[in-house]
Amino acid sequence: MTQSSDDSFTNPVYYDEDGDVSDIEDETVAILGYGSQGHAQAQNLADNGIDVIVGLQEDSSSRKEVKADGLRVSTPAEAASAADRIVMLVPDTVQTSVYDDIKEGIEKGNTLQFAHGFNIHYGQIEPPVDVDVTMVAPKTPGHLLRRTYKRDEGTPGLLAVYQDASNEAREKAIAYAKAIGCTRAGVIETTFREETETDLFGEQAVLCGGVTELVNAGFETLVDAGYSPEMAYFECMNELKHIVDLMYEGGHMEMLNSVSDTAEYGALTRGEEIIDRDAMQKILDDVQTGEFAREWISENQANRPVYNQHRQAEQNHQTEDVGERLRELFVWDK
Ligand code: NAD
Ligand code: MG
């Protein structure tokens, strides 16, 4: 059993010394998809001397790119059937249909690997019991994974074992995480459930959903009260970056220490009032019960009517237009 080298965290964290790339050096790895994660993981693996086949449909426009990068390409079904490790790096919404194309080629002793837990956790993909099912999920977009790797640095990642048929699933997943550079920065072990549910909750309540709505509500409150859209945009959108940069660098205290005492007092006494914790809990409940997953799966089956409608509304929001004009003026910011 691999031991974490850092026991100050709740979950095990793995670094370079915890893994051995030779655990997967004899494997043929099928990378299905050549988008953000696919191109980066495939090239980092190939740099370790690992045999990589990229799986893309015959008519995929990414095929040229794969060849230009010096890698082999075949169909997802051919790649999966030739491989020992099959890594699902196509969009989450098409993984079930790609899985149908490749499942014949998944043999006893193979590994099926993901970079996000959605389809396994919500039962959309049900792999055979005699294969390993793991997750290695870099916590950055692919271009950063590749760029930092080439600088001999790495980006942090997550790792999880859903099914351990070989009794070596964890070691091999750590070896994979090492080969793509993630153990240079640290890889946290989690579960498919924890990764999927925290990811969905975070992107809905805080990151993508929460923050856009916070900006829009702040912007609209000021504009509706008669202030200029430019000032409202500057205050509620543009300055957000500077605040978040400080939080990223040194946490809330670094940010609070960097703003005025007036800003800090206002923040400490007023911030709490605008968050509806019951609404947040409801979002988490829907993620945990699978209600959100069911909605999103049927939304995709219906060709995304709700998605398209909301997307259009966001595109038409006044912040889009004001922002485009203001960003053009801020030449010092380029
Ligand atoms: P992407 O959209 O960037 O790339 C998808 C690739 O799949 C493209 O090359 C596309 O041509 C190919 N593809 C699309 N449909 C296909 C089909 N039917 N058959 C074969 N290939 C097809 O995807 P991504 O953002 O790299 O995401 C891949 C996985 O990684 C997802 O599970 C995602 O949740 C996870 N992930 C992404 C990031 C990220 O930053 N992008 C980070 C961590 C995990
Ligand atoms: Mg996400």
PDB file of N, CA, C and O in Angstrom, residues 252-324:
ATOM      1  N   HIS A 252      -7.900  35.126   2.820  1.00  0.00           N
ATOM      2  CA  HIS A 252      -8.728  36.290   3.126  1.00  0.00           C
ATOM      3  C   HIS A 252      -7.954  37.360   3.881  1.00  0.00           C
ATOM      4  O   HIS A 252      -8.148  38.548   3.653  1.00  0.00           O
ATOM      5  N   MET A 253      -7.069  36.948   4.807  1.00  0.00           N
ATOM      6  CA  MET A 253      -6.371  37.957   5.617  1.00  0.00           C
ATOM      7  C   MET A 253      -5.441  38.806   4.766  1.00  0.00           C
ATOM      8  O   MET A 253      -5.332  40.007   4.969  1.00  0.00           O
ATOM      9  N   GLU A 254      -4.776  38.190   3.789  1.00  0.00           N
ATOM     10  CA  GLU A 254      -3.914  38.970   2.893  1.00  0.00           C
ATOM     11  C   GLU A 254      -4.744  40.018   2.149  1.00  0.00           C
ATOM     12  O   GLU A 254      -4.338  41.164   2.012  1.00  0.00           O
ATOM     13  N   MET A 255      -5.926  39.594   1.690  1.00  0.00           N
ATOM     14  CA  MET A 255      -6.791  40.535   0.974  1.00  0.00           C
ATOM     15  C   MET A 255      -7.254  41.642   1.926  1.00  0.00           C
ATOM     16  O   MET A 255      -7.127  42.828   1.633  1.00  0.00           O
ATOM     17  N   LEU A 256      -7.748  41.243   3.107  1.00  0.00           N
ATOM     18  CA  LEU A 256      -8.277  42.241   4.042  1.00  0.00           C
ATOM     19  C   LEU A 256      -7.179  43.191   4.525  1.00  0.00           C
ATOM     20  O   LEU A 256      -7.419  44.382   4.738  1.00  0.00           O
ATOM     21  N   ASN A 257      -5.968  42.664   4.672  1.00  0.00           N
ATOM     22  CA  ASN A 257      -4.852  43.520   5.092  1.00  0.00           C
ATOM     23  C   ASN A 257      -4.453  44.510   4.014  1.00  0.00           C
ATOM     24  O   ASN A 257      -3.823  45.522   4.294  1.00  0.00           O
ATOM     25  N   SER A 258      -4.809  44.197   2.760  1.00  0.00           N
ATOM     26  CA  SER A 258      -4.375  45.058   1.651  1.00  0.00           C
ATOM     27  C   SER A 258      -5.380  46.143   1.309  1.00  0.00           C
ATOM     28  O   SER A 258      -5.054  47.066   0.576  1.00  0.00           O
ATOM     29  N   VAL A 259      -6.609  45.996   1.785  1.00  0.00           N
ATOM     30  CA  VAL A 259      -7.601  47.041   1.510  1.00  0.00           C
ATOM     31  C   VAL A 259      -7.647  48.000   2.701  1.00  0.00           C
ATOM     32  O   VAL A 259      -7.021  47.755   3.737  1.00  0.00           O
ATOM     33  N   SER A 260      -8.381  49.093   2.550  1.00  0.00           N
ATOM     34  CA  SER A 260      -8.450  50.077   3.638  1.00  0.00           C
ATOM     35  C   SER A 260      -9.210  49.497   4.830  1.00  0.00           C
ATOM     36  O   SER A 260      -9.972  48.543   4.689  1.00  0.00           O
ATOM     37  N   ASP A 261      -9.020  50.107   5.987  1.00  0.00           N
ATOM     38  CA  ASP A 261      -9.762  49.666   7.174  1.00  0.00           C
ATOM     39  C   ASP A 261     -11.265  49.847   6.968  1.00  0.00           C
ATOM     40  O   ASP A 261     -12.069  49.061   7.468  1.00  0.00           O
ATOM     41  N   THR A 262     -11.631  50.887   6.231  1.00  0.00           N
ATOM     42  CA  THR A 262     -13.051  51.119   5.948  1.00  0.00           C
ATOM     43  C   THR A 262     -13.615  49.956   5.133  1.00  0.00           C
ATOM     44  O   THR A 262     -14.693  49.433   5.439  1.00  0.00           O
ATOM     45  N   ALA A 263     -12.859  49.565   4.098  1.00  0.00           N
ATOM     46  CA  ALA A 263     -13.298  48.437   3.267  1.00  0.00           C
ATOM     47  C   ALA A 263     -13.371  47.164   4.107  1.00  0.00           C
ATOM     48  O   ALA A 263     -14.313  46.372   3.999  1.00  0.00           O
ATOM     49  N   GLU A 264     -12.388  46.991   4.966  1.00  0.00           N
ATOM     50  CA  GLU A 264     -12.348  45.781   5.786  1.00  0.00           C
ATOM     51  C   GLU A 264     -13.525  45.736   6.761  1.00  0.00           C
ATOM     52  O   GLU A 264     -14.200  44.702   6.886  1.00  0.00           O
ATOM     53  N   TYR A 265     -13.816  46.880   7.414  1.00  0.00           N
ATOM     54  CA  TYR A 265     -14.938  46.913   8.353  1.00  0.00           C
ATOM     55  C   TYR A 265     -16.257  46.638   7.625  1.00  0.00           C
ATOM     56  O   TYR A 265     -17.076  45.831   8.076  1.00  0.00           O
ATOM     57  N   GLY A 266     -16.423  47.264   6.468  1.00  0.00           N
ATOM     58  CA  GLY A 266     -17.646  47.048   5.677  1.00  0.00           C
ATOM     59  C   GLY A 266     -17.780  45.597   5.257  1.00  0.00           C
ATOM     60  O   GLY A 266     -18.869  45.008   5.316  1.00  0.00           O
ATOM     61  N   ALA A 267     -16.659  45.021   4.855  1.00  0.00           N
ATOM     62  CA  ALA A 267     -16.674  43.621   4.418  1.00  0.00           C
ATOM     63  C   ALA A 267     -17.056  42.696   5.568  1.00  0.00           C
ATOM     64  O   ALA A 267     -17.913  41.823   5.428  1.00  0.00           O
ATOM     65  N   LEU A 268     -16.414  42.918   6.711  1.00  0.00           N
ATOM     66  CA  LEU A 268     -16.617  42.009   7.843  1.00  0.00           C
ATOM     67  C   LEU A 268     -18.030  42.100   8.413  1.00  0.00           C
ATOM     68  O   LEU A 268     -18.568  41.129   8.928  1.00  0.00           O
ATOM     69  N   THR A 269     -18.639  43.289   8.326  1.00  0.00           N
ATOM     70  CA  THR A 269     -19.963  43.451   8.944  1.00  0.00           C
ATOM     71  C   THR A 269     -21.112  43.284   7.959  1.00  0.00           C
ATOM     72  O   THR A 269     -22.256  43.092   8.365  1.00  0.00           O
ATOM     73  N   ARG A 270     -20.854  43.358   6.630  1.00  0.00           N
ATOM     74  CA  ARG A 270     -21.953  43.345   5.662  1.00  0.00           C
ATOM     75  C   ARG A 270     -21.990  42.109   4.761  1.00  0.00           C
ATOM     76  O   ARG A 270     -23.044  41.754   4.250  1.00  0.00           O
ATOM     77  N   GLY A 271     -20.823  41.499   4.539  1.00  0.00           N
ATOM     78  CA  GLY A 271     -20.734  40.413   3.559  1.00  0.00           C
ATOM     79  C   GLY A 271     -21.735  39.291   3.808  1.00  0.00           C
ATOM     80  O   GLY A 271     -22.421  38.827   2.888  1.00  0.00           O
ATOM     81  N   GLU A 272     -21.798  38.876   5.061  1.00  0.00           N
ATOM     82  CA  GLU A 272     -22.638  37.736   5.423  1.00  0.00           C
ATOM     83  C   GLU A 272     -24.095  37.893   5.024  1.00  0.00           C
ATOM     84  O   GLU A 272     -24.754  36.924   4.647  1.00  0.00           O
ATOM     85  N   GLU A 273     -24.580  39.167   5.129  1.00  0.00           N
ATOM     86  CA  GLU A 273     -26.010  39.428   4.888  1.00  0.00           C
ATOM     87  C   GLU A 273     -26.473  39.052   3.491  1.00  0.00           C
ATOM     88  O   GLU A 273     -27.655  38.799   3.283  1.00  0.00           O
ATOM     89  N   ILE A 274     -25.559  39.097   2.506  1.00  0.00           N
ATOM     90  CA  ILE A 274     -26.046  38.896   1.134  1.00  0.00           C
ATOM     91  C   ILE A 274     -25.996  37.445   0.673  1.00  0.00           C
ATOM     92  O   ILE A 274     -26.387  37.140  -0.447  1.00  0.00           O
ATOM     93  N   ILE A 275     -25.533  36.569   1.527  1.00  0.00           N
ATOM     94  CA  ILE A 275     -25.490  35.158   1.113  1.00  0.00           C
ATOM     95  C   ILE A 275     -26.658  34.389   1.714  1.00  0.00           C
ATOM     96  O   ILE A 275     -26.888  34.432   2.918  1.00  0.00           O
ATOM     97  N   ASP A 276     -27.376  33.678   0.855  1.00  0.00           N
ATOM     98  CA  ASP A 276     -28.509  32.879   1.296  1.00  0.00           C
ATOM     99  C   ASP A 276     -28.040  31.424   1.479  1.00  0.00           C
ATOM    100  O   ASP A 276     -27.903  30.683   0.511  1.00  0.00           O
ATOM    101  N   ARG A 277     -27.772  31.059   2.716  1.00  0.00           N
ATOM    102  CA  ARG A 277     -27.221  29.724   2.990  1.00  0.00           C
ATOM    103  C   ARG A 277     -28.217  28.612   2.677  1.00  0.00           C
ATOM    104  O   ARG A 277     -27.819  27.496   2.347  1.00  0.00           O
ATOM    105  N   ASP A 278     -29.514  28.900   2.796  1.00  0.00           N
ATOM    106  CA  ASP A 278     -30.512  27.878   2.469  1.00  0.00           C
ATOM    107  C   ASP A 278     -30.478  27.554   0.971  1.00  0.00           C
ATOM    108  O   ASP A 278     -30.596  26.400   0.571  1.00  0.00           O
ATOM    109  N   ALA A 279     -30.301  28.604   0.168  1.00  0.00           N
ATOM    110  CA  ALA A 279     -30.219  28.393  -1.282  1.00  0.00           C
ATOM    111  C   ALA A 279     -28.972  27.572  -1.622  1.00  0.00           C
ATOM    112  O   ALA A 279     -29.000  26.704  -2.490  1.00  0.00           O
ATOM    113  N   MET A 280     -27.896  27.850  -0.911  1.00  0.00           N
ATOM    114  CA  MET A 280     -26.664  27.083  -1.128  1.00  0.00           C
ATOM    115  C   MET A 280     -26.854  25.617  -0.759  1.00  0.00           C
ATOM    116  O   MET A 280     -26.426  24.720  -1.477  1.00  0.00           O
ATOM    117  N   GLN A 281     -27.509  25.393   0.372  1.00  0.00           N
ATOM    118  CA  GLN A 281     -27.751  24.022   0.821  1.00  0.00           C
ATOM    119  C   GLN A 281     -28.606  23.267  -0.198  1.00  0.00           C
ATOM    120  O   GLN A 281     -28.374  22.090  -0.468  1.00  0.00           O
ATOM    121  N   LYS A 282     -29.579  23.979  -0.800  1.00  0.00           N
ATOM    122  CA  LYS A 282     -30.452  23.370  -1.806  1.00  0.00           C
ATOM    123  C   LYS A 282     -29.626  22.924  -3.021  1.00  0.00           C
ATOM    124  O   LYS A 282     -29.859  21.849  -3.592  1.00  0.00           O
ATOM    125  N   ILE A 283     -28.664  23.745  -3.390  1.00  0.00           N
ATOM    126  CA  ILE A 283     -27.783  23.383  -4.508  1.00  0.00           C
ATOM    127  C   ILE A 283     -27.008  22.113  -4.168  1.00  0.00           C
ATOM    128  O   ILE A 283     -26.910  21.181  -4.975  1.00  0.00           O
ATOM    129  N   LEU A 284     -26.487  22.047  -2.947  1.00  0.00           N
ATOM    130  CA  LEU A 284     -25.751  20.845  -2.538  1.00  0.00           C
ATOM    131  C   LEU A 284     -26.673  19.623  -2.480  1.00  0.00           C
ATOM    132  O   LEU A 284     -26.304  18.533  -2.923  1.00  0.00           O
ATOM    133  N   ASP A 285     -27.893  19.823  -1.964  1.00  0.00           N
ATOM    134  CA  ASP A 285     -28.856  18.711  -1.908  1.00  0.00           C
ATOM    135  C   ASP A 285     -29.111  18.138  -3.302  1.00  0.00           C
ATOM    136  O   ASP A 285     -29.125  16.921  -3.493  1.00  0.00           O
ATOM    137  N   ASP A 286     -29.320  19.033  -4.277  1.00  0.00           N
ATOM    138  CA  ASP A 286     -29.608  18.577  -5.648  1.00  0.00           C
ATOM    139  C   ASP A 286     -28.423  17.842  -6.271  1.00  0.00           C
ATOM    140  O   ASP A 286     -28.604  16.945  -7.097  1.00  0.00           O
ATOM    141  N   VAL A 287     -27.223  18.250  -5.889  1.00  0.00           N
ATOM    142  CA  VAL A 287     -26.030  17.549  -6.366  1.00  0.00           C
ATOM    143  C   VAL A 287     -25.958  16.163  -5.715  1.00  0.00           C
ATOM    144  O   VAL A 287     -25.733  15.155  -6.385  1.00  0.00           O
ATOM    145  N   GLN A 288     -26.203  16.111  -4.410  1.00  0.00           N
ATOM    146  CA  GLN A 288     -26.062  14.849  -3.673  1.00  0.00           C
ATOM    147  C   GLN A 288     -27.130  13.815  -4.029  1.00  0.00           C
ATOM    148  O   GLN A 288     -26.859  12.621  -4.075  1.00  0.00           O
ATOM    149  N   THR A 289     -28.352  14.289  -4.260  1.00  0.00           N
ATOM    150  CA  THR A 289     -29.422  13.335  -4.576  1.00  0.00           C
ATOM    151  C   THR A 289     -29.372  12.883  -6.031  1.00  0.00           C
ATOM    152  O   THR A 289     -30.068  11.948  -6.419  1.00  0.00           O
ATOM    153  N   GLY A 290     -28.572  13.579  -6.862  1.00  0.00           N
ATOM    154  CA  GLY A 290     -28.531  13.251  -8.286  1.00  0.00           C
ATOM    155  C   GLY A 290     -29.573  14.011  -9.085  1.00  0.00           C
ATOM    156  O   GLY A 290     -29.689  13.835 -10.299  1.00  0.00           O
ATOM    157  N   GLU A 291     -30.334  14.890  -8.415  1.00  0.00           N
ATOM    158  CA  GLU A 291     -31.362  15.676  -9.090  1.00  0.00           C
ATOM    159  C   GLU A 291     -30.743  16.562 -10.184  1.00  0.00           C
ATOM    160  O   GLU A 291     -31.232  16.622 -11.311  1.00  0.00           O
ATOM    161  N   PHE A 292     -29.646  17.229  -9.850  1.00  0.00           N
ATOM    162  CA  PHE A 292     -28.988  18.069 -10.855  1.00  0.00           C
ATOM    163  C   PHE A 292     -28.497  17.223 -12.031  1.00  0.00           C
ATOM    164  O   PHE A 292     -28.676  17.598 -13.188  1.00  0.00           O
ATOM    165  N   ALA A 293     -27.889  16.074 -11.730  1.00  0.00           N
ATOM    166  CA  ALA A 293     -27.358  15.204 -12.791  1.00  0.00           C
ATOM    167  C   ALA A 293     -28.476  14.758 -13.731  1.00  0.00           C
ATOM    168  O   ALA A 293     -28.329  14.806 -14.952  1.00  0.00           O
ATOM    169  N   ARG A 294     -29.613  14.345 -13.139  1.00  0.00           N
ATOM    170  CA  ARG A 294     -30.749  13.922 -13.975  1.00  0.00           C
ATOM    171  C   ARG A 294     -31.203  15.053 -14.887  1.00  0.00           C
ATOM    172  O   ARG A 294     -31.461  14.862 -16.076  1.00  0.00           O
ATOM    173  N   GLU A 295     -31.298  16.265 -14.308  1.00  0.00           N
ATOM    174  CA  GLU A 295     -31.732  17.427 -15.090  1.00  0.00           C
ATOM    175  C   GLU A 295     -30.760  17.691 -16.252  1.00  0.00           C
ATOM    176  O   GLU A 295     -31.179  17.913 -17.393  1.00  0.00           O
ATOM    177  N   TRP A 296     -29.466  17.643 -15.979  1.00  0.00           N
ATOM    178  CA  TRP A 296     -28.449  17.967 -16.994  1.00  0.00           C
ATOM    179  C   TRP A 296     -28.397  16.887 -18.085  1.00  0.00           C
ATOM    180  O   TRP A 296     -28.250  17.199 -19.263  1.00  0.00           O
ATOM    181  N   ILE A 297     -28.599  15.638 -17.698  1.00  0.00           N
ATOM    182  CA  ILE A 297     -28.609  14.555 -18.693  1.00  0.00           C
ATOM    183  C   ILE A 297     -29.818  14.705 -19.616  1.00  0.00           C
ATOM    184  O   ILE A 297     -29.700  14.634 -20.837  1.00  0.00           O
ATOM    185  N   SER A 298     -30.990  14.991 -19.045  1.00  0.00           N
ATOM    186  CA  SER A 298     -32.163  15.128 -19.940  1.00  0.00           C
ATOM    187  C   SER A 298     -32.100  16.430 -20.737  1.00  0.00           C
ATOM    188  O   SER A 298     -32.577  16.483 -21.870  1.00  0.00           O
ATOM    189  N   GLU A 299     -31.513  17.465 -20.157  1.00  0.00           N
ATOM    190  CA  GLU A 299     -31.289  18.714 -20.901  1.00  0.00           C
ATOM    191  C   GLU A 299     -30.451  18.450 -22.161  1.00  0.00           C
ATOM    192  O   GLU A 299     -30.736  18.979 -23.238  1.00  0.00           O
ATOM    193  N   ASN A 300     -29.422  17.630 -22.025  1.00  0.00           N
ATOM    194  CA  ASN A 300     -28.588  17.285 -23.186  1.00  0.00           C
ATOM    195  C   ASN A 300     -29.346  16.446 -24.199  1.00  0.00           C
ATOM    196  O   ASN A 300     -29.195  16.626 -25.409  1.00  0.00           O
ATOM    197  N   GLN A 301     -30.180  15.518 -23.676  1.00  0.00           N
ATOM    198  CA  GLN A 301     -30.971  14.680 -24.590  1.00  0.00           C
ATOM    199  C   GLN A 301     -31.959  15.527 -25.383  1.00  0.00           C
ATOM    200  O   GLN A 301     -32.313  15.193 -26.506  1.00  0.00           O
ATOM    201  N   ALA A 302     -32.401  16.646 -24.803  1.00  0.00           N
ATOM    202  CA  ALA A 302     -33.372  17.519 -25.473  1.00  0.00           C
ATOM    203  C   ALA A 302     -32.689  18.643 -26.265  1.00  0.00           C
ATOM    204  O   ALA A 302     -33.331  19.643 -26.617  1.00  0.00           O
ATOM    205  N   ASN A 303     -31.370  18.507 -26.499  1.00  0.00           N
ATOM    206  CA  ASN A 303     -30.604  19.528 -27.233  1.00  0.00           C
ATOM    207  C   ASN A 303     -30.523  20.884 -26.545  1.00  0.00           C
ATOM    208  O   ASN A 303     -30.478  21.924 -27.199  1.00  0.00           O
ATOM    209  N   ARG A 304     -30.515  20.867 -25.224  1.00  0.00           N
ATOM    210  CA  ARG A 304     -30.147  22.028 -24.410  1.00  0.00           C
ATOM    211  C   ARG A 304     -31.009  23.284 -24.531  1.00  0.00           C
ATOM    212  O   ARG A 304     -30.474  24.394 -24.662  1.00  0.00           O
ATOM    213  N   PRO A 305     -32.345  23.173 -24.474  1.00  0.00           N
ATOM    214  CA  PRO A 305     -33.175  24.382 -24.579  1.00  0.00           C
ATOM    215  C   PRO A 305     -32.938  25.382 -23.435  1.00  0.00           C
ATOM    216  O   PRO A 305     -32.839  26.592 -23.690  1.00  0.00           O
ATOM    217  N   VAL A 306     -32.851  24.897 -22.209  1.00  0.00           N
ATOM    218  CA  VAL A 306     -32.693  25.795 -21.057  1.00  0.00           C
ATOM    219  C   VAL A 306     -31.297  26.421 -21.068  1.00  0.00           C
ATOM    220  O   VAL A 306     -31.123  27.632 -20.838  1.00  0.00           O
ATOM    221  N   TYR A 307     -30.322  25.594 -21.370  1.00  0.00           N
ATOM    222  CA  TYR A 307     -28.935  26.052 -21.487  1.00  0.00           C
ATOM    223  C   TYR A 307     -28.835  27.196 -22.493  1.00  0.00           C
ATOM    224  O   TYR A 307     -28.273  28.259 -22.210  1.00  0.00           O
ATOM    225  N   ASN A 308     -29.396  26.978 -23.688  1.00  0.00           N
ATOM    226  CA  ASN A 308     -29.302  27.991 -24.741  1.00  0.00           C
ATOM    227  C   ASN A 308     -30.009  29.289 -24.367  1.00  0.00           C
ATOM    228  O   ASN A 308     -29.512  30.379 -24.643  1.00  0.00           O
ATOM    229  N   GLN A 309     -31.135  29.150 -23.696  1.00  0.00           N
ATOM    230  CA  GLN A 309     -31.894  30.327 -23.303  1.00  0.00           C
ATOM    231  C   GLN A 309     -31.122  31.175 -22.280  1.00  0.00           C
ATOM    232  O   GLN A 309     -31.007  32.395 -22.416  1.00  0.00           O
ATOM    233  N   HIS A 310     -30.561  30.510 -21.266  1.00  0.00           N
ATOM    234  CA  HIS A 310     -29.801  31.239 -20.247  1.00  0.00           C
ATOM    235  C   HIS A 310     -28.513  31.836 -20.811  1.00  0.00           C
ATOM    236  O   HIS A 310     -28.098  32.920 -20.429  1.00  0.00           O
ATOM    237  N   ARG A 311     -27.901  31.105 -21.726  1.00  0.00           N
ATOM    238  CA  ARG A 311     -26.670  31.570 -22.337  1.00  0.00           C
ATOM    239  C   ARG A 311     -26.923  32.864 -23.114  1.00  0.00           C
ATOM    240  O   ARG A 311     -26.149  33.820 -23.049  1.00  0.00           O
ATOM    241  N   GLN A 312     -28.046  32.862 -23.842  1.00  0.00           N
ATOM    242  CA  GLN A 312     -28.421  34.041 -24.619  1.00  0.00           C
ATOM    243  C   GLN A 312     -28.656  35.227 -23.695  1.00  0.00           C
ATOM    244  O   GLN A 312     -28.184  36.335 -23.960  1.00  0.00           O
ATOM    245  N   ALA A 313     -29.344  35.009 -22.587  1.00  0.00           N
ATOM    246  CA  ALA A 313     -29.630  36.087 -21.644  1.00  0.00           C
ATOM    247  C   ALA A 313     -28.325  36.664 -21.085  1.00  0.00           C
ATOM    248  O   ALA A 313     -28.179  37.884 -20.934  1.00  0.00           O
ATOM    249  N   GLU A 314     -27.369  35.808 -20.799  1.00  0.00           N
ATOM    250  CA  GLU A 314     -26.090  36.257 -20.261  1.00  0.00           C
ATOM    251  C   GLU A 314     -25.342  37.081 -21.307  1.00  0.00           C
ATOM    252  O   GLU A 314     -24.735  38.116 -21.001  1.00  0.00           O
ATOM    253  N   GLN A 315     -25.427  36.617 -22.561  1.00  0.00           N
ATOM    254  CA  GLN A 315     -24.763  37.328 -23.654  1.00  0.00           C
ATOM    255  C   GLN A 315     -25.351  38.725 -23.847  1.00  0.00           C
ATOM    256  O   GLN A 315     -24.652  39.642 -24.236  1.00  0.00           O
ATOM    257  N   ASN A 316     -26.662  38.853 -23.564  1.00  0.00           N
ATOM    258  CA  ASN A 316     -27.336  40.141 -23.755  1.00  0.00           C
ATOM    259  C   ASN A 316     -27.221  41.050 -22.535  1.00  0.00           C
ATOM    260  O   ASN A 316     -27.711  42.166 -22.564  1.00  0.00           O
ATOM    261  N   HIS A 317     -26.616  40.580 -21.457  1.00  0.00           N
ATOM    262  CA  HIS A 317     -26.543  41.397 -20.244  1.00  0.00           C
ATOM    263  C   HIS A 317     -25.668  42.624 -20.499  1.00  0.00           C
ATOM    264  O   HIS A 317     -24.677  42.551 -21.227  1.00  0.00           O
ATOM    265  N   GLN A 318     -26.065  43.720 -19.876  1.00  0.00           N
ATOM    266  CA  GLN A 318     -25.381  44.992 -20.108  1.00  0.00           C
ATOM    267  C   GLN A 318     -23.886  44.935 -19.778  1.00  0.00           C
ATOM    268  O   GLN A 318     -23.085  45.660 -20.376  1.00  0.00           O
ATOM    269  N   THR A 319     -23.500  44.094 -18.831  1.00  0.00           N
ATOM    270  CA  THR A 319     -22.069  44.020 -18.479  1.00  0.00           C
ATOM    271  C   THR A 319     -21.221  43.579 -19.673  1.00  0.00           C
ATOM    272  O   THR A 319     -20.051  43.942 -19.767  1.00  0.00           O
ATOM    273  N   GLU A 320     -21.797  42.798 -20.581  1.00  0.00           N
ATOM    274  CA  GLU A 320     -21.042  42.320 -21.746  1.00  0.00           C
ATOM    275  C   GLU A 320     -20.628  43.490 -22.626  1.00  0.00           C
ATOM    276  O   GLU A 320     -19.469  43.605 -23.027  1.00  0.00           O
ATOM    277  N   ASP A 321     -21.596  44.353 -22.899  1.00  0.00           N
ATOM    278  CA  ASP A 321     -21.355  45.476 -23.793  1.00  0.00           C
ATOM    279  C   ASP A 321     -20.445  46.524 -23.132  1.00  0.00           C
ATOM    280  O   ASP A 321     -19.453  46.968 -23.711  1.00  0.00           O
ATOM    281  N   VAL A 322     -20.778  46.898 -21.889  1.00  0.00           N
ATOM    282  CA  VAL A 322     -19.964  47.884 -21.173  1.00  0.00           C
ATOM    283  C   VAL A 322     -18.538  47.356 -21.024  1.00  0.00           C
ATOM    284  O   VAL A 322     -17.558  48.074 -21.247  1.00  0.00           O
ATOM    285  N   GLY A 323     -18.433  46.092 -20.669  1.00  0.00           N
ATOM    286  CA  GLY A 323     -17.118  45.485 -20.453  1.00  0.00           C
ATOM    287  C   GLY A 323     -16.273  45.500 -21.705  1.00  0.00           C
ATOM    288  O   GLY A 323     -15.095  45.821 -21.668  1.00  0.00           O
ATOM    289  N   GLU A 324     -16.891  45.172 -22.820  1.00  0.00           N
ATOM    290  CA  GLU A 324     -16.142  45.134 -24.077  1.00  0.00           C
ATOM    291  C   GLU A 324     -15.566  46.509 -24.396  1.00  0.00           C
ATOM    292  O   GLU A 324     -14.398  46.634 -24.767  1.00  0.00           O
TER     293      GLU A 324
END
